[in-house]
Coordinates of C-alpha atoms in Angstrom, one line a residue:
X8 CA 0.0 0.0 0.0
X9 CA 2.8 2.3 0.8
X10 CA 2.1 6.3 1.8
X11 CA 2.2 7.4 -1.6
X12 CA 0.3 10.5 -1.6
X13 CA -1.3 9.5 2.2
X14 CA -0.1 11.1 4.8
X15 CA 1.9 9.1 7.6
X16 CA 0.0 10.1 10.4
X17 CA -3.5 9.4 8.9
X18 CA -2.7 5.5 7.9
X19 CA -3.7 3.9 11.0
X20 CA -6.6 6.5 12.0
X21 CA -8.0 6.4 8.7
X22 CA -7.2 2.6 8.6
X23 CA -8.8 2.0 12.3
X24 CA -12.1 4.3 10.6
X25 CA -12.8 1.8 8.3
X26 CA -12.3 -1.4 10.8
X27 CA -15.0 0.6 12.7
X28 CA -12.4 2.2 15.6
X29 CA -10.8 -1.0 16.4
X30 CA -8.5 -3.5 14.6
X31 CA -8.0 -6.5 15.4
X32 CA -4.2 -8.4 14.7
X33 CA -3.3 -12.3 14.5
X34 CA -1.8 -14.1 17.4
X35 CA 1.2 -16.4 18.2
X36 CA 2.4 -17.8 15.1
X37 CA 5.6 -19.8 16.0
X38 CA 3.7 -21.5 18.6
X39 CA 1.0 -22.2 15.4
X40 CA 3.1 -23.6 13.4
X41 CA 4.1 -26.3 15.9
X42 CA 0.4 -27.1 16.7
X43 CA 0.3 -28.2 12.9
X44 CA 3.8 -30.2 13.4
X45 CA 6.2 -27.9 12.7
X46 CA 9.8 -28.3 14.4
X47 CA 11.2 -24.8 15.0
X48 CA 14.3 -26.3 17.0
X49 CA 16.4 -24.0 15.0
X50 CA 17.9 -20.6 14.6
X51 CA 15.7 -19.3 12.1
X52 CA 12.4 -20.5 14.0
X53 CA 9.2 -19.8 12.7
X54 CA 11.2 -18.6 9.4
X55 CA 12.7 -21.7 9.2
X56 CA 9.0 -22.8 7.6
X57 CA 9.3 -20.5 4.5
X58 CA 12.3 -23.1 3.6
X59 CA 10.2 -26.4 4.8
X60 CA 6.5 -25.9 4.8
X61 CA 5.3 -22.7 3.5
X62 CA 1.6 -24.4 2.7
X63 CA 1.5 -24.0 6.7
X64 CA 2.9 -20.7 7.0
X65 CA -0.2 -19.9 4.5
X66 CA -2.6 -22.3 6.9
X67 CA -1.9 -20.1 9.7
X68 CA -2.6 -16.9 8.3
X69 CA -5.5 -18.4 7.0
X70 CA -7.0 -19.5 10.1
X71 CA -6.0 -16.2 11.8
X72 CA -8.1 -14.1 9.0
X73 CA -10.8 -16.9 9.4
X74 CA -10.6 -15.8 13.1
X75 CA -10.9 -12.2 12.5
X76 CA -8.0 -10.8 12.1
X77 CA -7.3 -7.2 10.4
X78 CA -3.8 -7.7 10.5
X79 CA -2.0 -10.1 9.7
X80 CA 2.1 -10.0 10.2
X81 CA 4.5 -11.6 8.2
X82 CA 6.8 -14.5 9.0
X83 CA 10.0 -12.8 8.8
X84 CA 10.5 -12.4 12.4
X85 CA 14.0 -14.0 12.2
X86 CA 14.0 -14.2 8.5
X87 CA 17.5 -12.3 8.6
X88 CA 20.0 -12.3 5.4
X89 CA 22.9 -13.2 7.9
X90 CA 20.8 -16.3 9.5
X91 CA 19.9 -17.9 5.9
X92 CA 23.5 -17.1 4.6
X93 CA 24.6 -19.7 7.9
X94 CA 22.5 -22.2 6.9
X95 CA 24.5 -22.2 3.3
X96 CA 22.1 -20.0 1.3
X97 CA 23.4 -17.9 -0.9
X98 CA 22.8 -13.9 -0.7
X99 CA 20.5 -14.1 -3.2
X100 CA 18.3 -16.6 -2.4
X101 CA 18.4 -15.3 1.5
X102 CA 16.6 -12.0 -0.4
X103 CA 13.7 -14.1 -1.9
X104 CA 13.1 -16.0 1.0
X105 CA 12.8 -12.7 3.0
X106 CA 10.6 -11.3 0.3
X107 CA 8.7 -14.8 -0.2
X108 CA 7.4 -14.1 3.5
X109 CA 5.0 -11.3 2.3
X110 CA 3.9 -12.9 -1.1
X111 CA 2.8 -15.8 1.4
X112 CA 0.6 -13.2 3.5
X113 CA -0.5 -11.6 0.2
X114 CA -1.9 -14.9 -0.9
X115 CA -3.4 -16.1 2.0
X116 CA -5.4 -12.4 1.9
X117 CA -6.3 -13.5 -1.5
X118 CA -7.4 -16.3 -1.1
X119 CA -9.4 -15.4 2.0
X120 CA -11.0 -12.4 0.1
X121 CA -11.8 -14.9 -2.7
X122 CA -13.9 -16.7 -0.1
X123 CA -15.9 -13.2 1.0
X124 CA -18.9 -11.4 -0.8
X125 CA -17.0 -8.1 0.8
X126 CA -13.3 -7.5 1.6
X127 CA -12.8 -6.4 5.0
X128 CA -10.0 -3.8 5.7
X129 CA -6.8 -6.6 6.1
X130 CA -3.3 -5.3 6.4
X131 CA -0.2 -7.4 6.1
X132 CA 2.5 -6.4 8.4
X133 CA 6.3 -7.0 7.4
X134 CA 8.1 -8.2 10.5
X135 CA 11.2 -7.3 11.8
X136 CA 12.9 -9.3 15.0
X137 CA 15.6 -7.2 17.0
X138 CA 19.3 -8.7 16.5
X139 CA 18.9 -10.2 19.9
X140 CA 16.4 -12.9 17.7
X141 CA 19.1 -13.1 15.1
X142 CA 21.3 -14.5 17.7
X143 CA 19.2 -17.0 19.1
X144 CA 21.0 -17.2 22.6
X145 CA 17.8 -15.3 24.4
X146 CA 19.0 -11.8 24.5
X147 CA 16.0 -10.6 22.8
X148 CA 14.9 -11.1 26.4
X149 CA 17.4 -9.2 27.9
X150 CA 18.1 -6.3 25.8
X151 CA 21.7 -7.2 26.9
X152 CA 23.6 -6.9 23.5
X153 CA 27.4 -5.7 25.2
X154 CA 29.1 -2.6 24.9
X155 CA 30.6 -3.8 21.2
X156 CA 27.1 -3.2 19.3
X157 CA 26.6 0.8 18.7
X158 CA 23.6 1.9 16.6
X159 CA 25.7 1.9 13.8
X160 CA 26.3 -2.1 14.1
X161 CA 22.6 -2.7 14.2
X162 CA 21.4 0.0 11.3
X163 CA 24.2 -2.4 9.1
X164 CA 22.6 -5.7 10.6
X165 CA 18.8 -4.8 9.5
X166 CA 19.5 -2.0 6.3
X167 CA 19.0 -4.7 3.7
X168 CA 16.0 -6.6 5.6
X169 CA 14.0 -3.8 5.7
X170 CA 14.8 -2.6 2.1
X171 CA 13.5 -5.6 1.4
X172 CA 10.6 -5.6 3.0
X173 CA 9.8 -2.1 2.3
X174 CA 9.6 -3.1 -1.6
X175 CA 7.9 -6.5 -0.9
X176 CA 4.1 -5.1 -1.3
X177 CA 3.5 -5.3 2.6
X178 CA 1.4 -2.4 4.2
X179 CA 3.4 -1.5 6.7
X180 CA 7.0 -2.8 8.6
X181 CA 6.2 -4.1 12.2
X182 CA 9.7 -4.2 14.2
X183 CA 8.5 -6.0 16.7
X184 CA 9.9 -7.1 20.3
X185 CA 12.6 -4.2 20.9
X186 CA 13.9 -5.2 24.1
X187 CA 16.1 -2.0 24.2
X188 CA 16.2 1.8 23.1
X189 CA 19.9 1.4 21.1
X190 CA 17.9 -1.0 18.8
X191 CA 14.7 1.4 18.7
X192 CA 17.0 4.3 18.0
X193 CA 18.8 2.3 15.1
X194 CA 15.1 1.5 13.5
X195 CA 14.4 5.5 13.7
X196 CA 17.3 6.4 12.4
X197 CA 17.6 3.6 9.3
X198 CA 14.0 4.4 8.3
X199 CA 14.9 8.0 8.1
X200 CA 18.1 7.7 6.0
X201 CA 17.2 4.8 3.8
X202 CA 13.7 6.8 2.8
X203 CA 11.3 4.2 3.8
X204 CA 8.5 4.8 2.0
X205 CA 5.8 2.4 3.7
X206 CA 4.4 3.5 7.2
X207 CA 6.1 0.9 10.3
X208 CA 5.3 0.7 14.2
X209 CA 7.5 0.0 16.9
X210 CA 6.6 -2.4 19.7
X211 CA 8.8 -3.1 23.0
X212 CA 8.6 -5.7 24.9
X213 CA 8.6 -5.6 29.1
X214 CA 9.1 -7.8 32.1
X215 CA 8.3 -5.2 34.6
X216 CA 5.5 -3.4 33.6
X217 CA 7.9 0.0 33.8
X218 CA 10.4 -0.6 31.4
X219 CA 11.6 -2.3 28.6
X220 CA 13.9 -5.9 29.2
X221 CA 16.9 -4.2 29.0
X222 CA 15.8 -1.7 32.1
X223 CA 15.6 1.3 29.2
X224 CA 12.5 3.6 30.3
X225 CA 9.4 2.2 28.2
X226 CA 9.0 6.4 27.8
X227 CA 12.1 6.7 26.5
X228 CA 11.5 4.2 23.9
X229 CA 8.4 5.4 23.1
X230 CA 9.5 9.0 22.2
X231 CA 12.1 7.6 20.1
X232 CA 9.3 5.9 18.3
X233 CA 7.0 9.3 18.4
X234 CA 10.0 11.5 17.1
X235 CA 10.4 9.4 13.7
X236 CA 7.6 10.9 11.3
X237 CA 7.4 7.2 9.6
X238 CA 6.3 5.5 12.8
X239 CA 2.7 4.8 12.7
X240 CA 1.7 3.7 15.6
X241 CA 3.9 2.3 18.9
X242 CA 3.0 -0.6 21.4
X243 CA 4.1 -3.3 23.4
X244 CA 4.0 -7.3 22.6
X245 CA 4.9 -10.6 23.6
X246 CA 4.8 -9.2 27.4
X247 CA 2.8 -10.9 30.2
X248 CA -1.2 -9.2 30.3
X249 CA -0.8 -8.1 33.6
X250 CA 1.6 -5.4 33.1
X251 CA -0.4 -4.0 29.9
X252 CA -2.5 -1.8 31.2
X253 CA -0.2 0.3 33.1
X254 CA 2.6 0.5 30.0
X255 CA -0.4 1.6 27.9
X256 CA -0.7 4.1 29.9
X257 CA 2.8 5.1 30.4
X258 CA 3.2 5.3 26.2
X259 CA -0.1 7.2 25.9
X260 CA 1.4 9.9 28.1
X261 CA 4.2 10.3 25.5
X262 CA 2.6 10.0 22.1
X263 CA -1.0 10.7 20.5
X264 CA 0.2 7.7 17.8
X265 CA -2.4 5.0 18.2
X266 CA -1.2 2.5 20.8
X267 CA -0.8 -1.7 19.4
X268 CA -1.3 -4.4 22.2
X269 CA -0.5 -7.8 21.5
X270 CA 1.1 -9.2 24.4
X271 CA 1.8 -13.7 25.0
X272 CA -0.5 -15.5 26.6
X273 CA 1.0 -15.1 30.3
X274 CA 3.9 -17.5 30.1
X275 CA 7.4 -16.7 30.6
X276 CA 9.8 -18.0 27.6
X277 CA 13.3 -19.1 29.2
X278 CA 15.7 -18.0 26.0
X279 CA 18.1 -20.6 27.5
X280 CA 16.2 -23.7 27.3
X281 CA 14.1 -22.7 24.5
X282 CA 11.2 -23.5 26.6
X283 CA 7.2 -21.7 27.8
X284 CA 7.4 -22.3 31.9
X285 CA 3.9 -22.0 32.9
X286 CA 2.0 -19.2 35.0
X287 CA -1.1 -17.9 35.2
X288 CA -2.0 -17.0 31.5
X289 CA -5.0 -15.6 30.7
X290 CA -7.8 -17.7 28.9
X291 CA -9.5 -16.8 25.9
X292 CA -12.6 -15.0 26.8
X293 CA -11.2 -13.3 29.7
X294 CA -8.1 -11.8 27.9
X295 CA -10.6 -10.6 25.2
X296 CA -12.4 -9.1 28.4
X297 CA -9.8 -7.4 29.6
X298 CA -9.2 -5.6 26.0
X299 CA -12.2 -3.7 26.3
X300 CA -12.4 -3.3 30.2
X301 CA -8.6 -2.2 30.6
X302 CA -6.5 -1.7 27.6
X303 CA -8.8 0.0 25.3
X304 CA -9.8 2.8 28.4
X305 CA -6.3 2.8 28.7
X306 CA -6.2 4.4 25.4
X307 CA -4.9 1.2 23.1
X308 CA -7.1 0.8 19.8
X309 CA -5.6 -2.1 18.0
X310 CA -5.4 -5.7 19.9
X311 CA -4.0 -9.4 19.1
X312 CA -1.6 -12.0 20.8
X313 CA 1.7 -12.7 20.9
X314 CA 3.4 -16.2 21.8
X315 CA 0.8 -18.6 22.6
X316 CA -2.1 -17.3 21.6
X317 CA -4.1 -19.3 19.2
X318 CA -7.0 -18.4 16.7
X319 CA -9.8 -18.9 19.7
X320 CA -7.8 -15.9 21.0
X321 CA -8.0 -13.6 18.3
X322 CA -12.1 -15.0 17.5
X323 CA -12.5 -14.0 21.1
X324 CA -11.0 -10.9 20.9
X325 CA -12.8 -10.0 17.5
X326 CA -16.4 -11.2 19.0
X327 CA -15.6 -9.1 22.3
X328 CA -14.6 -6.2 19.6
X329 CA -17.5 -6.2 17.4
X330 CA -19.7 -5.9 20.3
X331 CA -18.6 -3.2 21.5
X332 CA -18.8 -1.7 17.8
X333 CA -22.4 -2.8 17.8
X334 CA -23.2 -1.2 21.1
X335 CA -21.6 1.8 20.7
X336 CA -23.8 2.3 17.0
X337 CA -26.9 1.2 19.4
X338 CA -26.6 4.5 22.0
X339 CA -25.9 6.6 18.8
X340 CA -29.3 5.4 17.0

């Protein structure tokens, strides 16, 4: 879709307009994919699939737009040049595999609009993992990259990525699970010297409710994100639910950008082991609940799940949604 003509910060508010004030995102998709027998043991995880299976890559998308969904977000996550260049691919191919992540999401929109009497606003999002997801070791956790990586190291890691991406046909580049405000600050500064052309967001990700995993202010971060004219909208995902509310309400203090939410279902990944240790996550129908009761007051306006959320999340989530939409045209009749 691209600006073009648009200006950057009417996308989302114009794009939210026609979804009828809310949008709704897709949910975990790694976690997907090994629902349908996927085995993401491996550095490239869930892009590891555009290599293997991409027919499930598509399934999932497909079930998340069958669910609802307004947005659906690319499986690029750690689709990094670097990473497919380790695994013996050559430069070349690493490109089209990056790019083949969005024609997959174009298709599956197709093929769900083929399906429809009427299209329903559907996005796809572009995603961009931090370099900690690049390195696989957990530091996309920690934020905790050493003193060696500077702004400029990480503007050269993702340059070519998000050319990519940014000429793939995707609506917009999520950059999604900054754990730190070096990384946020490299995003900012890449988009404004390369010339992106195609709106993004920014979302953090937080252990404390307070701050982002490296212990950066989540303020801070978020008026990095508000200063850069391309940013579309800022937010916060794969976090635990109960810290939401008040980090929506420490961003919307900072920026008038339209606030994303789609934190994980309440688990805590463990980098190290590679492994979801159980807590108390929230269950479908009350974590759609708690979008309207908390988040949205809050000042959030588009919602979806992270890591281990499933469809039933994001149907919940849509049904909880449309409700409200309903009710609100009800009082105004």
């Amino acid at each position: 879709m691209g600006l073009g003509g648009q200006e950057t910060s009417s996308f989302v508010s114009d794009f939210l307009e026609k979804c009828g004030g809310y949008a709704v995102l897709d949910g975990g998709f790694a976690t997907e994919l090994e629902r349908h027998g996927a085995d993401l043991n491996d550095p490239l995880w869930s892009a590891k699939c555009l290599i293997s299976s991409p027919h499930l890559v598509r399934r999932v998308h497909l079930d998340y737009l069958d669910a609802g969904a307004n947005v659906i977000i690319t499986a690029s996550y750690q689709a990094t040049i670097q990473g497919f260049e380790a695994k013996g691919f050559s430069k070349e191919e690493a490109k089209a595999l990056i790019r083949k992540s969005v024609e997959i999401a174009i298709e599956a929109r197709e093929i769900y609009y083929d399906k429809l009497q009427s299209r329903r606003p559907v996005l796809v999002a572009a995603s961009v993992g931090s370099y900690g997801a690049y390195l696989a070791d957990g530091s996309e956790y920690s934020g905790n990259y050493g003193d060696a990586v500077t702004v400029e190291t990480l503007k050269d890691f993702h340059r070519e990525r998000v050319q990519i991406l940014a000429n793939s046909g995707a609506d917009l580049i999520a950059f999604e699970t900054t754990p730190n405000k070096i990384e946020a600050k490299a995003y900012a500064e890449l988009l404004e010297e390369e010339g992106i052309d195609i709106p993004a967001w920014f979302s953090f990700t937080s252990k404390d409710g307070i701050n982002v995993v490296s212990g950066d202010s989540i303020s801070e971060c978020t008026s990095i994100a508000d200063s850069c004219k391309q940013v579309v909208a800022v937010g916060i995902n794969c976090t635990p639910p109960r810290f939401i509310h008040g980090l929506v309400s420490l961003i919307r203090k900072v920026t008038s950008k339209p606030i994303v939410i789609y934190p994980n279902s309440g688990e805590t990944y463990d980098g190290l082991t590679k492994q979801w240790v159980q807590s108390s996550g929230e269950v479908d129908e009350e974590f759609a609940d708690i979008v309207i009761g908390k988040w949205h007051e809050a000042g959030a306006s588009l919602f979806g799940g992270c890591c281990r959320t499933t469809p039933n999340t994001i149907r919940a989530i849509s049904r909880v949604l449309s409700n409200q939409k309903s009710s609100a045209i009800n009082e105004d009749a």
